[in-house]
mmCIF file with all atom_site columns, C-alpha atoms in Angstrom:
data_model
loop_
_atom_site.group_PDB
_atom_site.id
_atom_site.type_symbol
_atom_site.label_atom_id
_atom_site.label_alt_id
_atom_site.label_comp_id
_atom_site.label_asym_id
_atom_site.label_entity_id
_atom_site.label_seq_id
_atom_site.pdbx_PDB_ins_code
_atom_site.Cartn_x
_atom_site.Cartn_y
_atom_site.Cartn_z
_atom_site.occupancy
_atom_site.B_iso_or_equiv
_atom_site.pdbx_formal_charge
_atom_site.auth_seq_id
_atom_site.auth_comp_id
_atom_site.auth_asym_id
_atom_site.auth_atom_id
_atom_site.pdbx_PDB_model_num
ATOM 1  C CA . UNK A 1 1  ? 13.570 14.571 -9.008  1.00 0.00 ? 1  UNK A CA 1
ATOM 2  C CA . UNK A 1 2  ? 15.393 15.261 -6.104  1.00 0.00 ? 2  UNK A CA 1
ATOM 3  C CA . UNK A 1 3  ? 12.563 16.399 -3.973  1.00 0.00 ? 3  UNK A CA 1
ATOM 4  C CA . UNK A 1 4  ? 9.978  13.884 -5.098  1.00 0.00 ? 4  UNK A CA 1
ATOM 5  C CA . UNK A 1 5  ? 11.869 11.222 -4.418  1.00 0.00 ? 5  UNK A CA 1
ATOM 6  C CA . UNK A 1 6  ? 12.837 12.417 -0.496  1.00 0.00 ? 6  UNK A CA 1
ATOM 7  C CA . UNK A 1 7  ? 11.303 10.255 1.736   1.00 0.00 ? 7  UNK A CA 1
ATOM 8  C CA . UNK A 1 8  ? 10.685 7.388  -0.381  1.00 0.00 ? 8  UNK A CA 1
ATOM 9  C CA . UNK A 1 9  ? 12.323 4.201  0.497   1.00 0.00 ? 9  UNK A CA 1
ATOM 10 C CA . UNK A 1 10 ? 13.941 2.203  -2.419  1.00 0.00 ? 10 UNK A CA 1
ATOM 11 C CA . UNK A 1 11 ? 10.818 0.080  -4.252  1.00 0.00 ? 11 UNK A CA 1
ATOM 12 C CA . UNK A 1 12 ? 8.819  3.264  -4.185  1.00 0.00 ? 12 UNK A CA 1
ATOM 13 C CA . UNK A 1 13 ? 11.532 5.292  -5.557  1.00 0.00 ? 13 UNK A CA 1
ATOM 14 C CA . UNK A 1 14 ? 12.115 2.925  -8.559  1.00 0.00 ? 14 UNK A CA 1
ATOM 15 C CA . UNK A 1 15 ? 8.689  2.747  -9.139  1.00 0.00 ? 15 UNK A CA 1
ATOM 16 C CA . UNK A 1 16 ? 8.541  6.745  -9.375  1.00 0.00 ? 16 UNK A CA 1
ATOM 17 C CA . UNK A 1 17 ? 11.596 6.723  -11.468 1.00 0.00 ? 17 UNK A CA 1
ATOM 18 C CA . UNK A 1 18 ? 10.352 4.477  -14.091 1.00 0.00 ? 18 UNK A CA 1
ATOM 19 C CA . UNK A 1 19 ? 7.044  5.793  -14.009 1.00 0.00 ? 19 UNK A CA 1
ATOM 20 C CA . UNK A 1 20 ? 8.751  9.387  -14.943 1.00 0.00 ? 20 UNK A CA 1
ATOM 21 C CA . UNK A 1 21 ? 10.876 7.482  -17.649 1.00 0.00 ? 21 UNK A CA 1
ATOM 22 C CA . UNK A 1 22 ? 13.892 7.257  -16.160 1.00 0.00 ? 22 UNK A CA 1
ATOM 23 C CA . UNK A 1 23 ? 15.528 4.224  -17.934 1.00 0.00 ? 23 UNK A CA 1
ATOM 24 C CA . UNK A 1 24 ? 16.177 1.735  -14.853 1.00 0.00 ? 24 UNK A CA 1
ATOM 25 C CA . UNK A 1 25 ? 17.505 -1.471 -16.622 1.00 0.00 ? 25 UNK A CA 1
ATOM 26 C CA . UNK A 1 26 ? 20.764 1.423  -18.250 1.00 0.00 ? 26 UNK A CA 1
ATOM 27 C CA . UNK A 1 27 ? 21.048 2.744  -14.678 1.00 0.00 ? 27 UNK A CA 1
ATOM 28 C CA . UNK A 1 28 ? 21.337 -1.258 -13.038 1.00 0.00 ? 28 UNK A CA 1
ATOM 29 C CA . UNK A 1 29 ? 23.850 -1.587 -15.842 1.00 0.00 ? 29 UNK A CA 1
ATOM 30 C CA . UNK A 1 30 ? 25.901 1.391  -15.499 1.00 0.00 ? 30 UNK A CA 1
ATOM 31 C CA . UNK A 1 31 ? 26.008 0.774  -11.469 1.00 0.00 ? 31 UNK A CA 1
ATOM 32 C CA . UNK A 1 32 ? 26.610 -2.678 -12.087 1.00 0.00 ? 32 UNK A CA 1
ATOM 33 C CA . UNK A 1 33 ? 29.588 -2.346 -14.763 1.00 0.00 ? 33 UNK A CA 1
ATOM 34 C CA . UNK A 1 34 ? 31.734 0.129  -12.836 1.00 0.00 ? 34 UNK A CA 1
ATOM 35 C CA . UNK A 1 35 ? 30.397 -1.293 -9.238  1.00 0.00 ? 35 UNK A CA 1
ATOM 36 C CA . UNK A 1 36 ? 32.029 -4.539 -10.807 1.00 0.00 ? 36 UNK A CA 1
ATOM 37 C CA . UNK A 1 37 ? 35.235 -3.417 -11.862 1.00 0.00 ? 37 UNK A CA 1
ATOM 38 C CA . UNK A 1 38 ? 35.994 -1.215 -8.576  1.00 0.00 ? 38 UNK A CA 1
ATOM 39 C CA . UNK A 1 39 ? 35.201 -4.632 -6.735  1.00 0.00 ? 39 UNK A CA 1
ATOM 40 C CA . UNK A 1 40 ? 37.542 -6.734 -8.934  1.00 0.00 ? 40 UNK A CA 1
ATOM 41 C CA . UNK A 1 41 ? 40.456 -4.087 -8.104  1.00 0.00 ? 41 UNK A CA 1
ATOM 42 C CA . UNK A 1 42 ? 39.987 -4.326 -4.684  1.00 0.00 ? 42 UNK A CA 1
ATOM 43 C CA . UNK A 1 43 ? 38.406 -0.489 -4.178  1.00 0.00 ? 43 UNK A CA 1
ATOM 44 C CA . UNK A 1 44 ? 35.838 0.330  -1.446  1.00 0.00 ? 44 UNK A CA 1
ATOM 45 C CA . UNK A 1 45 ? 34.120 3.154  -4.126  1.00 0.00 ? 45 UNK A CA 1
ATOM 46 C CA . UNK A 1 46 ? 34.398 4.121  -7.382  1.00 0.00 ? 46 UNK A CA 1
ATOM 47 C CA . UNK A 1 47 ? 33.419 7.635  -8.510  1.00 0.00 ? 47 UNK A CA 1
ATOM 48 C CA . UNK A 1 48 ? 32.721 8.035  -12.362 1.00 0.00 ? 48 UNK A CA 1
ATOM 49 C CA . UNK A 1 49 ? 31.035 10.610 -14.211 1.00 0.00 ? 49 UNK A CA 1
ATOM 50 C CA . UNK A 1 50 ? 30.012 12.752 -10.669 1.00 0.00 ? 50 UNK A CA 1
ATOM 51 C CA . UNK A 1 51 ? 28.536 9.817  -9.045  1.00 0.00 ? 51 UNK A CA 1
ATOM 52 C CA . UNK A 1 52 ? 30.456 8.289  -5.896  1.00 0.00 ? 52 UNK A CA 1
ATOM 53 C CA . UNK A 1 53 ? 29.501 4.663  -5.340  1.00 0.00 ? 53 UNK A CA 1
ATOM 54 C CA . UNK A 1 54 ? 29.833 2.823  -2.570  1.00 0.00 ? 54 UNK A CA 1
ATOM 55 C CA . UNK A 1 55 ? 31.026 -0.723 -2.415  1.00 0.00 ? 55 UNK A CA 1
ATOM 56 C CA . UNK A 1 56 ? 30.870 -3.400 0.228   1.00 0.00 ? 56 UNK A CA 1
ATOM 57 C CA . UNK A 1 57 ? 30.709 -7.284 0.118   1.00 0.00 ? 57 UNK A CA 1
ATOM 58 C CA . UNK A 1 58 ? 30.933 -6.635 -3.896  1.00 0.00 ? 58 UNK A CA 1
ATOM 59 C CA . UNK A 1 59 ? 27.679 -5.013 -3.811  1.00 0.00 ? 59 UNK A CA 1
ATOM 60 C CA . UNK A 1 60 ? 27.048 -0.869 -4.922  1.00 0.00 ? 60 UNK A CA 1
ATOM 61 C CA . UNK A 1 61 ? 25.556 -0.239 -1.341  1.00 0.00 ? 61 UNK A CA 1
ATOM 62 C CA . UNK A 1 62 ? 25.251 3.811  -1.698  1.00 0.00 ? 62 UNK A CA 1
ATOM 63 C CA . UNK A 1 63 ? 25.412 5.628  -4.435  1.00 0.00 ? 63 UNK A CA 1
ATOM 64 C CA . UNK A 1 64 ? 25.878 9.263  -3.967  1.00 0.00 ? 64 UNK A CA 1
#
């Protein structure tokens, strides 16, 4: 996914994503869930399950 996706800014990448069946409302949750609760204890990322996230303003601004 990796490589189709390079290159692609963010509406186009979604659209490939769910187009390929990737489940996007789960992913919004997930990011949103554990974005949230780093933000409520103060942390500027969160890494869970592999994925680093990046938090600013109480926003997931890179996830990585």
């Amino acid at each position: 996914m990796e490589q189709v996706l390079d290159g692609l800014d963010d509406i186009e990448a979604v659209d490939v994503m769910q187009a390929s069946g990737v489940p996007i409302g789960e992913v919004r949750r997930w990011l949103a869930f554990y974005g949230g609760v780093g933000v409520r204890h103060g942390a500027v990322g969160v890494c869970r399950d592999g994925v680093g996230l990046v938090l600013k303003a109480g926003r997931v601004v890179t996830v990585v």
